[in-house]
Coordinates of C-alpha atoms in Angstrom, one line a residue:
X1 CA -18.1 -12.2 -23.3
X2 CA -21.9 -11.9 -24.2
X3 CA -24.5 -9.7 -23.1
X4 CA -27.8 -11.4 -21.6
X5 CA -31.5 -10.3 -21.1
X6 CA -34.4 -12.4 -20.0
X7 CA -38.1 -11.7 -19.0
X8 CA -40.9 -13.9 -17.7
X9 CA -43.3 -10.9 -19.0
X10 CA -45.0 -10.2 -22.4
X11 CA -43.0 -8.6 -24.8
X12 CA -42.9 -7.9 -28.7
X13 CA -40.0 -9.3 -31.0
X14 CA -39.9 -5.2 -31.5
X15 CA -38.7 -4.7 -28.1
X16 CA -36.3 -7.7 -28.0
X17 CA -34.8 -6.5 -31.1
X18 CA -34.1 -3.0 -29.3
X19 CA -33.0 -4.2 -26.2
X20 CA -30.2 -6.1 -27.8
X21 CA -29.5 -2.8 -29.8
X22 CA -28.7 -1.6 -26.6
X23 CA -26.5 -4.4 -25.4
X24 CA -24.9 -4.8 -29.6
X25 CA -21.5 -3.5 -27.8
X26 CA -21.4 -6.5 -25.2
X27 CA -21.4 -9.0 -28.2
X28 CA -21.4 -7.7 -32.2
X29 CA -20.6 -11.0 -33.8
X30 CA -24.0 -12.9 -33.0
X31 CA -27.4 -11.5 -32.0
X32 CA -30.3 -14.1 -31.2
X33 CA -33.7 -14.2 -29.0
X34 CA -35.8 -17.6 -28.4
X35 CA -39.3 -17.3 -27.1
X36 CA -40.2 -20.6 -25.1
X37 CA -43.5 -21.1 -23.2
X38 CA -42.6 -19.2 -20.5
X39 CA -39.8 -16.8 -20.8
X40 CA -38.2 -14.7 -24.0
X41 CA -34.3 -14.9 -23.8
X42 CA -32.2 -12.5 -25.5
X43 CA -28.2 -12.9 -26.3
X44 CA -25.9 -11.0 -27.3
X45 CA -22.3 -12.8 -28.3
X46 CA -18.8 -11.9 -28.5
X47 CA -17.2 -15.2 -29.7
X48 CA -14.2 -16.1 -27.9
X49 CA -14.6 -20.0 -27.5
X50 CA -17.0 -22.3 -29.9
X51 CA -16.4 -20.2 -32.5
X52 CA -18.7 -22.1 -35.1
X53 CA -21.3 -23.4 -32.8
X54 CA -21.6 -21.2 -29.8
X55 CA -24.0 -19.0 -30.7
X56 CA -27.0 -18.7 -27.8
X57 CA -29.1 -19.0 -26.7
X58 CA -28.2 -22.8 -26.2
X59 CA -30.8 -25.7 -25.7
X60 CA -30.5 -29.1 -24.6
X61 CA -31.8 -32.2 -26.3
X62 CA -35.3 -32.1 -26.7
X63 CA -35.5 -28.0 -26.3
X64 CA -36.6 -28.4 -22.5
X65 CA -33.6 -26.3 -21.0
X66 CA -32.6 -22.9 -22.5
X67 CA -29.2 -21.0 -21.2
X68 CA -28.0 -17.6 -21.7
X69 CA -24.7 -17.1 -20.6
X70 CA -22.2 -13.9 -19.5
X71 CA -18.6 -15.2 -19.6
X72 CA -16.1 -17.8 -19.2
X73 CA -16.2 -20.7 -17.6
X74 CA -12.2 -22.0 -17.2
X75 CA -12.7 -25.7 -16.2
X76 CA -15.4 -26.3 -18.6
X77 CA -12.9 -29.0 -20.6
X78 CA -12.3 -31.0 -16.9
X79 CA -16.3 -30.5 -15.9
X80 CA -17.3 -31.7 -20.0
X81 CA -14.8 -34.8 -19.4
X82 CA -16.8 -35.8 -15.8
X83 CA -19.8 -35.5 -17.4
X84 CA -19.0 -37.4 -20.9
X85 CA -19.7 -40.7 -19.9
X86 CA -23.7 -39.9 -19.5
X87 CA -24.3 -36.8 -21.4
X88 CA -23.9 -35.7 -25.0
X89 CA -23.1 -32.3 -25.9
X90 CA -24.5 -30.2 -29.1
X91 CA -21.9 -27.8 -29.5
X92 CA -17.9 -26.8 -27.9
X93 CA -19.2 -24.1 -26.0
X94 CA -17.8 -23.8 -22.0
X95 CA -21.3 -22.3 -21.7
X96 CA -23.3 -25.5 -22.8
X97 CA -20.7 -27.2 -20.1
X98 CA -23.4 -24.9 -17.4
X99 CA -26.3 -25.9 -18.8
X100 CA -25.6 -29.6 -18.3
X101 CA -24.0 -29.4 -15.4
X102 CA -27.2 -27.9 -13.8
X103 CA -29.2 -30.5 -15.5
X104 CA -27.5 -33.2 -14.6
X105 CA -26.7 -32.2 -10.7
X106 CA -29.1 -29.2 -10.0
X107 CA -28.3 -25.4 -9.2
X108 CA -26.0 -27.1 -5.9
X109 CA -23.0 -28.1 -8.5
X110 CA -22.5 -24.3 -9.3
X111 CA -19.7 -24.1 -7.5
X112 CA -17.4 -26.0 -9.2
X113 CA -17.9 -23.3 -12.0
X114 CA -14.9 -21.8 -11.8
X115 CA -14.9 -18.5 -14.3
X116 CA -16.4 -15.2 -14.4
X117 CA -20.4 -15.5 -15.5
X118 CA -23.6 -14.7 -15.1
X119 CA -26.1 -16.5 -16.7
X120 CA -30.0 -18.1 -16.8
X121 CA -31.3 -21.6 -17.3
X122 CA -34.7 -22.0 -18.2
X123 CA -36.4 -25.4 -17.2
X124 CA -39.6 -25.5 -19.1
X125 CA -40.5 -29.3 -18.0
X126 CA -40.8 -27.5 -14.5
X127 CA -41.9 -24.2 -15.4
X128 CA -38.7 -22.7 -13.4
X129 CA -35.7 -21.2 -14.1
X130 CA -31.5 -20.9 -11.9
X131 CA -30.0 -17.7 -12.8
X132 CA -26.4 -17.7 -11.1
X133 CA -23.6 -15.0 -10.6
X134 CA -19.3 -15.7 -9.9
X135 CA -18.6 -15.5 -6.7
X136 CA -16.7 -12.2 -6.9
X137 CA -19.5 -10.7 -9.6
X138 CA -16.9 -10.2 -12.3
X139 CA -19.6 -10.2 -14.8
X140 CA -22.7 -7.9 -14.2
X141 CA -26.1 -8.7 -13.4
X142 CA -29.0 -6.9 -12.7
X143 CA -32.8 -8.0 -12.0
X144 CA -35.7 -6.6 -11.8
X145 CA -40.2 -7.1 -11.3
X146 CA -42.1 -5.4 -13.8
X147 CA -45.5 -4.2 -13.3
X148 CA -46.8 -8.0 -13.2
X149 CA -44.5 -9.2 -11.1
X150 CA -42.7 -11.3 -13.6
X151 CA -38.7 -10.9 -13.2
X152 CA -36.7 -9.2 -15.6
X153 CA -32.8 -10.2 -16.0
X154 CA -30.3 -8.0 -17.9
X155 CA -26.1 -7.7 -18.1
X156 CA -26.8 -4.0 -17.8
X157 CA -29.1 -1.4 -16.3
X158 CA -29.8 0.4 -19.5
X159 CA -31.5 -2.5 -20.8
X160 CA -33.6 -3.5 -18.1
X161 CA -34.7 0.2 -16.5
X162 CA -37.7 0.5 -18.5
X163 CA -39.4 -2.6 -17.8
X164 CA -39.2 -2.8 -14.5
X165 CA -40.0 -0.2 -11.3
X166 CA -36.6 -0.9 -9.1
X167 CA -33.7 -2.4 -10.3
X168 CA -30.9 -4.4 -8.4
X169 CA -28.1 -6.0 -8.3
X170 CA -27.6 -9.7 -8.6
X171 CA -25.7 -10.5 -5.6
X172 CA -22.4 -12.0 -6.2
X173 CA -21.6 -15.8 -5.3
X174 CA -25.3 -16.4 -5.6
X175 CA -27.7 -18.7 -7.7
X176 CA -31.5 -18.2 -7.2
X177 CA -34.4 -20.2 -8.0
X178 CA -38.4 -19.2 -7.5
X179 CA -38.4 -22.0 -5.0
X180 CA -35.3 -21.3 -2.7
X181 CA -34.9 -18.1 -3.3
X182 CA -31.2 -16.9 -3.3
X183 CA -28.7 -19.2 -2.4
X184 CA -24.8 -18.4 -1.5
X185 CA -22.8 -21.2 -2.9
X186 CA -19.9 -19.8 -2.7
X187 CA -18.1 -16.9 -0.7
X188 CA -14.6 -16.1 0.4
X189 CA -13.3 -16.7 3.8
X190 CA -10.6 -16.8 5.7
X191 CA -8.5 -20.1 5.6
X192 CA -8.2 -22.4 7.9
X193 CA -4.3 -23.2 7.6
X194 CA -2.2 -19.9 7.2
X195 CA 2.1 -19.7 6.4
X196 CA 4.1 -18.4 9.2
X197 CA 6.9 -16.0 8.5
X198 CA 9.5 -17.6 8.5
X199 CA 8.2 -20.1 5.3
X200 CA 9.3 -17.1 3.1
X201 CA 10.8 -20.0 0.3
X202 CA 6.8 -21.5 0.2
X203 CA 5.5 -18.1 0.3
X204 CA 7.2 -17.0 -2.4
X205 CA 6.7 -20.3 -4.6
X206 CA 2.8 -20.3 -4.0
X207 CA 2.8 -17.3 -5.3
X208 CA 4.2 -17.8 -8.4
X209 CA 2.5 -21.1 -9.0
X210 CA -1.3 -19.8 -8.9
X211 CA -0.6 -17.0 -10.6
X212 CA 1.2 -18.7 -13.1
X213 CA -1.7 -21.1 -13.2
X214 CA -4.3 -18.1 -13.5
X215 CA -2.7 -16.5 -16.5
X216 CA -2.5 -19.9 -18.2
X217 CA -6.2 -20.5 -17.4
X218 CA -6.9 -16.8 -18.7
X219 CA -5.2 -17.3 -21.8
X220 CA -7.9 -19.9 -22.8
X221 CA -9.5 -18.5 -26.3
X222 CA -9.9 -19.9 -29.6
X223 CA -8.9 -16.3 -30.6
X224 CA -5.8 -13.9 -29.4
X225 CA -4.8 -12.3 -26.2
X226 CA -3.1 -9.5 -25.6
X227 CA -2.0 -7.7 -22.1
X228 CA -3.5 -4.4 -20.7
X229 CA 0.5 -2.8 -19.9
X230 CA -0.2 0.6 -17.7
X231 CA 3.7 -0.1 -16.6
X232 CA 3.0 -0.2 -13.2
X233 CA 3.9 -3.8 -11.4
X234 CA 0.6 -5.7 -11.5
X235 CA -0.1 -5.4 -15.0
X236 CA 4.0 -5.6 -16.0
X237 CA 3.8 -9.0 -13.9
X238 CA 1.1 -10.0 -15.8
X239 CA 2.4 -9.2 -19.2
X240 CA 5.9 -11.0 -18.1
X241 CA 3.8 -14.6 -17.1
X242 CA 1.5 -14.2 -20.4
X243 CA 5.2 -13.3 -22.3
X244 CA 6.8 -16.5 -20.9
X245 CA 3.8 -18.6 -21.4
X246 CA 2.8 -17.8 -25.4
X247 CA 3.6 -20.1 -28.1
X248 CA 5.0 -20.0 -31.2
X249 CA 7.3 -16.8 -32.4
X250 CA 4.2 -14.6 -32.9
X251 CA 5.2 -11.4 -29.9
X252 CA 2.7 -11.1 -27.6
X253 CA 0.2 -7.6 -28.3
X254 CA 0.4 -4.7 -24.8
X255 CA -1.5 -1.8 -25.2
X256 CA -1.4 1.4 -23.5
X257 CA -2.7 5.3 -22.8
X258 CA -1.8 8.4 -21.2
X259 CA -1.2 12.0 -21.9
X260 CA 2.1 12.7 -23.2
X261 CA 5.1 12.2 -21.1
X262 CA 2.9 10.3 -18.6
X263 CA 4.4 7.7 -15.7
X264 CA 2.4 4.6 -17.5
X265 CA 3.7 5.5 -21.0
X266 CA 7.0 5.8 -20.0
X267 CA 7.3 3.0 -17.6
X268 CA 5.2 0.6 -20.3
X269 CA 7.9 1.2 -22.9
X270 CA 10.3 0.1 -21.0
X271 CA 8.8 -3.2 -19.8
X272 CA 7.2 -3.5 -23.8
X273 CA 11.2 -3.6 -24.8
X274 CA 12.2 -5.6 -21.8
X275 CA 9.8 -8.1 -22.8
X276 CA 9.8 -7.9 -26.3
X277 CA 6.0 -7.4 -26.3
X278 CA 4.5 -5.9 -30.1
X279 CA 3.7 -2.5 -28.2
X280 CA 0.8 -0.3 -28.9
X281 CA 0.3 2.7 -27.2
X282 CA -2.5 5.8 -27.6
X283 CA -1.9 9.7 -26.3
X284 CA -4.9 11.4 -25.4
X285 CA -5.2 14.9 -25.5
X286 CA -7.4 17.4 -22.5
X287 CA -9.7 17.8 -25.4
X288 CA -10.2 14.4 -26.4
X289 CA -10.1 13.4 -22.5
X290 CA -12.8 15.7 -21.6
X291 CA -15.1 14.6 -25.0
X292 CA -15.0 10.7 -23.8
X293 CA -16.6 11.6 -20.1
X294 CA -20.1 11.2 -21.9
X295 CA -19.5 8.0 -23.7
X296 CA -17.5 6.5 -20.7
X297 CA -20.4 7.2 -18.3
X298 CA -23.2 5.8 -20.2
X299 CA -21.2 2.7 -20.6
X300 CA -20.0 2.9 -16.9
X301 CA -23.4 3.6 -15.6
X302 CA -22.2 5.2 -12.8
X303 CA -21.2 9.1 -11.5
X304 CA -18.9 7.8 -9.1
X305 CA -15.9 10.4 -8.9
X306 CA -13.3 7.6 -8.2
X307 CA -14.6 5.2 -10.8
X308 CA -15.1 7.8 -13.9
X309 CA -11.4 9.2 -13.2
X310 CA -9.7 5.4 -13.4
X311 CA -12.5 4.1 -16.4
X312 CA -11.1 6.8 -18.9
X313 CA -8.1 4.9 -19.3
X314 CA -9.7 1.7 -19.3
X315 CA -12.1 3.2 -21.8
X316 CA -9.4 4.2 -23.8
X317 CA -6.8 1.6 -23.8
X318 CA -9.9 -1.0 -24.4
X319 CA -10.7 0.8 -27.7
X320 CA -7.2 0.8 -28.7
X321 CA -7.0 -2.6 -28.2
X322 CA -10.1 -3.8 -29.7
X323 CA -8.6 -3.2 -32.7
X324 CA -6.6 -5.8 -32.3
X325 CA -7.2 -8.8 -29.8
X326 CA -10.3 -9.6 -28.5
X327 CA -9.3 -10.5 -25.3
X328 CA -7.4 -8.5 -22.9
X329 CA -5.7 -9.8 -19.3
X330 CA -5.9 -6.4 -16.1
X331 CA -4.1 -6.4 -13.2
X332 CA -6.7 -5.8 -10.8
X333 CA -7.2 -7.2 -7.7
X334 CA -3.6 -7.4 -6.7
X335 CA -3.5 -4.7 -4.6
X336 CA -6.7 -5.7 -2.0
X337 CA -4.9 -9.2 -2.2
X338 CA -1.0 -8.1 -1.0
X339 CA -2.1 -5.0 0.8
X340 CA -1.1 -1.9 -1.5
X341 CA -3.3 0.3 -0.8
X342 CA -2.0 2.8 1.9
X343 CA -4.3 2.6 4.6
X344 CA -3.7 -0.7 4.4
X345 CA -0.7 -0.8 6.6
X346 CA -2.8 -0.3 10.0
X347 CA -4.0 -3.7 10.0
X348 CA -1.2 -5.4 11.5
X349 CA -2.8 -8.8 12.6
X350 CA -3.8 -11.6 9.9
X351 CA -7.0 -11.5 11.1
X352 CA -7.8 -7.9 10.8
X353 CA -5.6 -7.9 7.9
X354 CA -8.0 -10.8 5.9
X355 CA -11.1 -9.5 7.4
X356 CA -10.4 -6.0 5.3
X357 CA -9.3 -7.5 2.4
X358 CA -12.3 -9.9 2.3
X359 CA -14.5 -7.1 2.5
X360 CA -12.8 -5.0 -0.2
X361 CA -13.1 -8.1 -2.7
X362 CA -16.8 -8.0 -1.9
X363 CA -17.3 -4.2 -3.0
X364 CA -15.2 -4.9 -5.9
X365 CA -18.1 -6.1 -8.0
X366 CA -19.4 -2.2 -8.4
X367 CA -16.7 0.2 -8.4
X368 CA -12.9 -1.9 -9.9
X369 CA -14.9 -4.5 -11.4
X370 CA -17.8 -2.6 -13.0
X371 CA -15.2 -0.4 -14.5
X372 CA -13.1 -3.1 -16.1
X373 CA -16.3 -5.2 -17.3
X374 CA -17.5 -1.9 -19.0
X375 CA -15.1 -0.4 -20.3
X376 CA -13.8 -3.2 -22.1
X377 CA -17.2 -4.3 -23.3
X378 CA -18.0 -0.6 -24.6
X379 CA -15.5 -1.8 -27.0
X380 CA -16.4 -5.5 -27.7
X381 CA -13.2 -6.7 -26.0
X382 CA -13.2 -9.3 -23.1
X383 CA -10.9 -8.3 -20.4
X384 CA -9.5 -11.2 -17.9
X385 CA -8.3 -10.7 -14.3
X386 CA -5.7 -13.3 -13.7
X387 CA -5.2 -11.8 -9.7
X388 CA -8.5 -12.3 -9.2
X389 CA -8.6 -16.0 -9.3
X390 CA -10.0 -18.1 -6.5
X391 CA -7.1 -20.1 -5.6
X392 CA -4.7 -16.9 -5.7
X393 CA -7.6 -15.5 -3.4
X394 CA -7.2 -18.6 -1.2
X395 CA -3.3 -18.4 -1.3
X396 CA -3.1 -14.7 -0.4
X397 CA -5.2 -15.0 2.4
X398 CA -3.0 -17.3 3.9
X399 CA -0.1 -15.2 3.6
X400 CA 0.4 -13.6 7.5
X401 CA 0.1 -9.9 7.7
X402 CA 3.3 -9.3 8.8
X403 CA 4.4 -10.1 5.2
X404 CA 2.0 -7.7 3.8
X405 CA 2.3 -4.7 5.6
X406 CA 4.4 -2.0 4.5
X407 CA 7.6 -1.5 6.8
X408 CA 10.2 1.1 6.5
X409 CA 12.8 -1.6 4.9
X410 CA 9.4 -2.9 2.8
X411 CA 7.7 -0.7 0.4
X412 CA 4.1 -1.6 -0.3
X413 CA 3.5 -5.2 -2.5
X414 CA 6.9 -6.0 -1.5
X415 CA 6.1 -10.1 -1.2
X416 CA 4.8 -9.9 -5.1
X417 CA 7.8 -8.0 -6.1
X418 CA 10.2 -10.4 -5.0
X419 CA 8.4 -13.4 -5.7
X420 CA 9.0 -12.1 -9.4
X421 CA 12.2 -10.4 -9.1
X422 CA 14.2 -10.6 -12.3
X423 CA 10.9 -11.0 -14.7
X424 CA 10.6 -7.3 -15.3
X425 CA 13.2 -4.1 -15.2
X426 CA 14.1 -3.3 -11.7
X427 CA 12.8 0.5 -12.2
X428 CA 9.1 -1.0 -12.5
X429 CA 9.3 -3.5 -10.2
X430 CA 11.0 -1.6 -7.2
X431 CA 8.6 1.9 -8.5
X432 CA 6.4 3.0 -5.8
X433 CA 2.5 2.6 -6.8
X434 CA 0.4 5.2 -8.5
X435 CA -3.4 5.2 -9.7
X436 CA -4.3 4.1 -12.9
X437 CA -5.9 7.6 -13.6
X438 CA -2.8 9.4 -11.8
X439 CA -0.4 7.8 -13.9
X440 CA -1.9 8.1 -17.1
X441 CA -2.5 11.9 -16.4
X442 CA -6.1 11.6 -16.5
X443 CA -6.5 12.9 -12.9
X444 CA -5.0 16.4 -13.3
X445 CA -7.0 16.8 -16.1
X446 CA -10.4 16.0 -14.8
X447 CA -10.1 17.8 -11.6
X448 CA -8.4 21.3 -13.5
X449 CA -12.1 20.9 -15.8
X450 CA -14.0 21.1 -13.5
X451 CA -12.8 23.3 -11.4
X452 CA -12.7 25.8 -14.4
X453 CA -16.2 24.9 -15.5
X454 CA -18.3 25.1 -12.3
X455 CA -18.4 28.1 -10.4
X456 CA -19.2 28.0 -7.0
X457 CA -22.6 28.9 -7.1
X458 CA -23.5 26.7 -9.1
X459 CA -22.1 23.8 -7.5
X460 CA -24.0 24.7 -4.0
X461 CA -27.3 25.3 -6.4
X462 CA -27.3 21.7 -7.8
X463 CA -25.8 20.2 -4.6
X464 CA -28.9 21.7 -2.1
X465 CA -31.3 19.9 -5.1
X466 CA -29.6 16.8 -6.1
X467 CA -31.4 13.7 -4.2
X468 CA -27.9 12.1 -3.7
X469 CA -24.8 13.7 -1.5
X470 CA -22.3 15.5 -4.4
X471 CA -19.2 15.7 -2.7
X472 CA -16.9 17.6 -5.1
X473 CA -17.4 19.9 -8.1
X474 CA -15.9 16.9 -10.1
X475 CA -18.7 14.7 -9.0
X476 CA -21.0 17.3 -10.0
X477 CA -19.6 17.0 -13.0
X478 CA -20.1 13.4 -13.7
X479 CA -23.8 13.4 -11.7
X480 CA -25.2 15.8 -14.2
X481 CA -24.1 13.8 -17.5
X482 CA -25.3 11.0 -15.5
X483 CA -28.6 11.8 -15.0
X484 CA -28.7 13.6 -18.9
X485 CA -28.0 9.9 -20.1
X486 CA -30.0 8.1 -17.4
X487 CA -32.9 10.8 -16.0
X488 CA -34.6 8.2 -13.7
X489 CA -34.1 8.3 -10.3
X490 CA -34.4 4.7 -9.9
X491 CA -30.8 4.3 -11.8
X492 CA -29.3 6.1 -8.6
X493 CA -29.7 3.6 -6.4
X494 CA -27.6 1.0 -7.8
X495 CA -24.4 3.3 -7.9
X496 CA -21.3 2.0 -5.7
X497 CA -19.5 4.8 -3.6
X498 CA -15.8 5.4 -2.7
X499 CA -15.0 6.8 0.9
X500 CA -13.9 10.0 -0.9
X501 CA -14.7 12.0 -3.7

């Protein structure tokens, strides 16, 4: 897990040097910049695989082809091993494996990638450049013009916002190039070839094996990896694979927060001791709670109410584990996948069903998935999301809606929960869901602040001037530390609503 940032324009080692001050958090272990003929390239690197030799930026033989790379690329060892017989390789770095796979096929061959990145290749013997983004924009990207035109690339807005006049958001499941422009390579869709109901036996076996198959992937790292254990089923599932698949005697590490006598404390102790996971676990006080908001939105980049609420945990839990493992596995995704949200249980045909879910996985990339990237990187930890994997995208979405839905003899997730009955206690696995910030206690808290701090005059005074719609005195709340940390309006328009407040 790196950070990146790349510009086409002029710019002093000065400023390079102080742009990767700003990024440090996204990688501590390595900093480096390279200056080619046409673009300066700036890396940040938290050094997960390649331990030695991975430091970036990386170049190819003869220094034509520069990459910066955001992530982890999973298949790298199967892509390396196709390309061995005509290309050599300078270092054991998956993100090398991009570089030469571009080279040798063009920007087309991106999708067989499969990972979480976001990175830039710079072709000097063509005086262009690909600059490519996952397909469900689990890493951050962000672009920008600056006041030549030249483009401006950055992991994070707070690197890139004074250099250039509007900044974006690299669209997920996209490469671009200055002659194509941007191209979709990849994007999820419905199958063609669904279950029925009544295959319940291959239902429940395709479940297990691609998850199984994402954790292992997931647990690739030439350094530990621990399991981010709120106790509520999608993470307990994932600590239970992870549990069964370590090696060696060495207990795997769980780490988790809440305010005292929280749901997710008490419900992660008992699947820590069920498991036998070395359990590590943080209580946060109102005080300290309320002191983190600043930190969590700078890092967050974002006011949304929704978002801040479930990102203190994350925040929290992340820091607690950074000082530990340097790569954590989440939960997320599981419940847009097996229909656990609530609302979810109007959407009674497959096709409705998959049409929603398909276009909840496409928002993910700046409210769930921001927060997870952010958090975890505001401590220098890599967080993985095993549920989030293409082919247990691809599986779900062939699972009919009538399997999803929740019935009165099926509470909601009920296909994952018996696809994995016996792996974790029956009192998680048959608990009815809760939010991450409602479980941890973090909601109460928030909302009883705010409501004590903002009278209601002055929440209609800064509501009739703000330029955005503040929808609660909670989002006040975050919106005015917001726009203390970030006091351009351009940084606004890049910030990912929820339908409520």
């Amino acid at each position: 897990m790196c950070g990146i940032f790349v510009t086409q324009g002029e710019m002093s080692e000065k400023q390079m040097n102080e742009v990767l001050e700003l990024l440090y958090h996204r990688g501590p272990d390595e900093g480096k910049s390279v200056v080619t003929d046409r673009v300066h390239l700036g890396h940040r690197r938290l050094s997960i695989i390649g331990l030695e030799d991975g430091i970036q930026p990386i170049h190819n033989e003869d220094k034509k082809r520069w990459i910066v790379c955001n992530g982890e690329i999973y298949n790298y060892a199967a892509i390396k091993e196709s390309l061995a017989k005509d290309v050599s390789f300078l270092t054991k770095s998956d993100s090398e494996v991009a570089l030469k796979l571009v080279e040798k096929q063009g920007p087309e061959a991106i999708h067989q990638l499969d990972g979480m990145f976001a990175f830039f290749i710079a072709d000097e013997d063509n005086g262009s450049f690909v600059v490519a983004r996952d397909t469900l924009g689990i890493k951050p990207l962000y672009y920008g013009k600056d006041r030549d035109g030249q483009y401006v690339f950055s992991s994070e807005l707070k690197a890139i916002e004074s250099f250039v006049d509007e900044a974006k958001e690299f669209p997920h499941g996209h490469y671009f190039t200055p002659e194509h422009g941007f191209v979709c390579y990849r994007k999820i869709q419905s199958p063609q070839k669904s279950y029925t109901e009544h295959e319940m036996t291959e239902v429940f076996t395709s479940i297990k094996e691609t998850m199984n198959e994402a954790v292992r992937k997931r647990r690739m790292a030439d350094v530990e990896v621990g399991v981010l254990l709120s106790g509520g089923l999608d993470s307990s599932l994932i600590a239970a694979i992870a549990d069964q698949q370590k090696e060696g005697d060495k207990p795997l590490k769980s780490f988790c927060v809440g305010a005292e006598g929280s749901a997710d404390i008490i419900n992660a102790r008992t699947v820590a001791k069920a498991l036998g996971t070395e359990h590590y676990e943080y209580i946060y006080t109102e005080e300290v709670l309320i002191e983190a908001v600043s930190d969590v939105i700078y890092h967050l980049e974002s006011y949304e109410p929704s978002l801040v609420r479930s990102a203190i945990p994350n925040y929290f839990v992340s820091k607690l584990a950074s000082q530990h493992v340097k790569v954590i596995l989440s939960g997320e995704g599981a419940d847009e996948l097996f229909a656990g949200y609530a609302y979810m249980e109007k959407y009674q045909d497959t096709a409705s069903m998959n049409k929603e879910i398909i276009r909840v996985l496409n928002t993910l990339h700046h409210v769930n998935l921001q927060r997870a990237d952010r958090m975890s990187m505001a401590h220098s930890i890599e967080l993985r999301v095993p549920f989030l994997d293409l082919d247990v995208v691809e599986n779900a979405l062939q699972i009919p809606a009538g399997l999803k839905v929740h019935k009165k003899d099926r509470m909601e997730k009920w296909l994952l929960r018996k696809a994995f009955d016996g792996i974790i206690p029956d009192e998680v696995l048959w608990r009815k869901k809760a939010e991450f910030s409602e479980g941890s206690g973090a909601l109460d808290l928030l909302e009883l602040h705010a409501e004590r701090t903002i009278t209601d005059e002055t929440f209609e005074k800064v509501q009739a001037e703000a330029p955005v719609d503040l929808r609660s005195k909670q989002e006040m709340f975050y919106y005015q530390i917001f726009r203390d940390h970030f006091p351009e309006e351009k940084m606004l328009h890049t910030v990912g609503k929820w339908a409520t407040a």
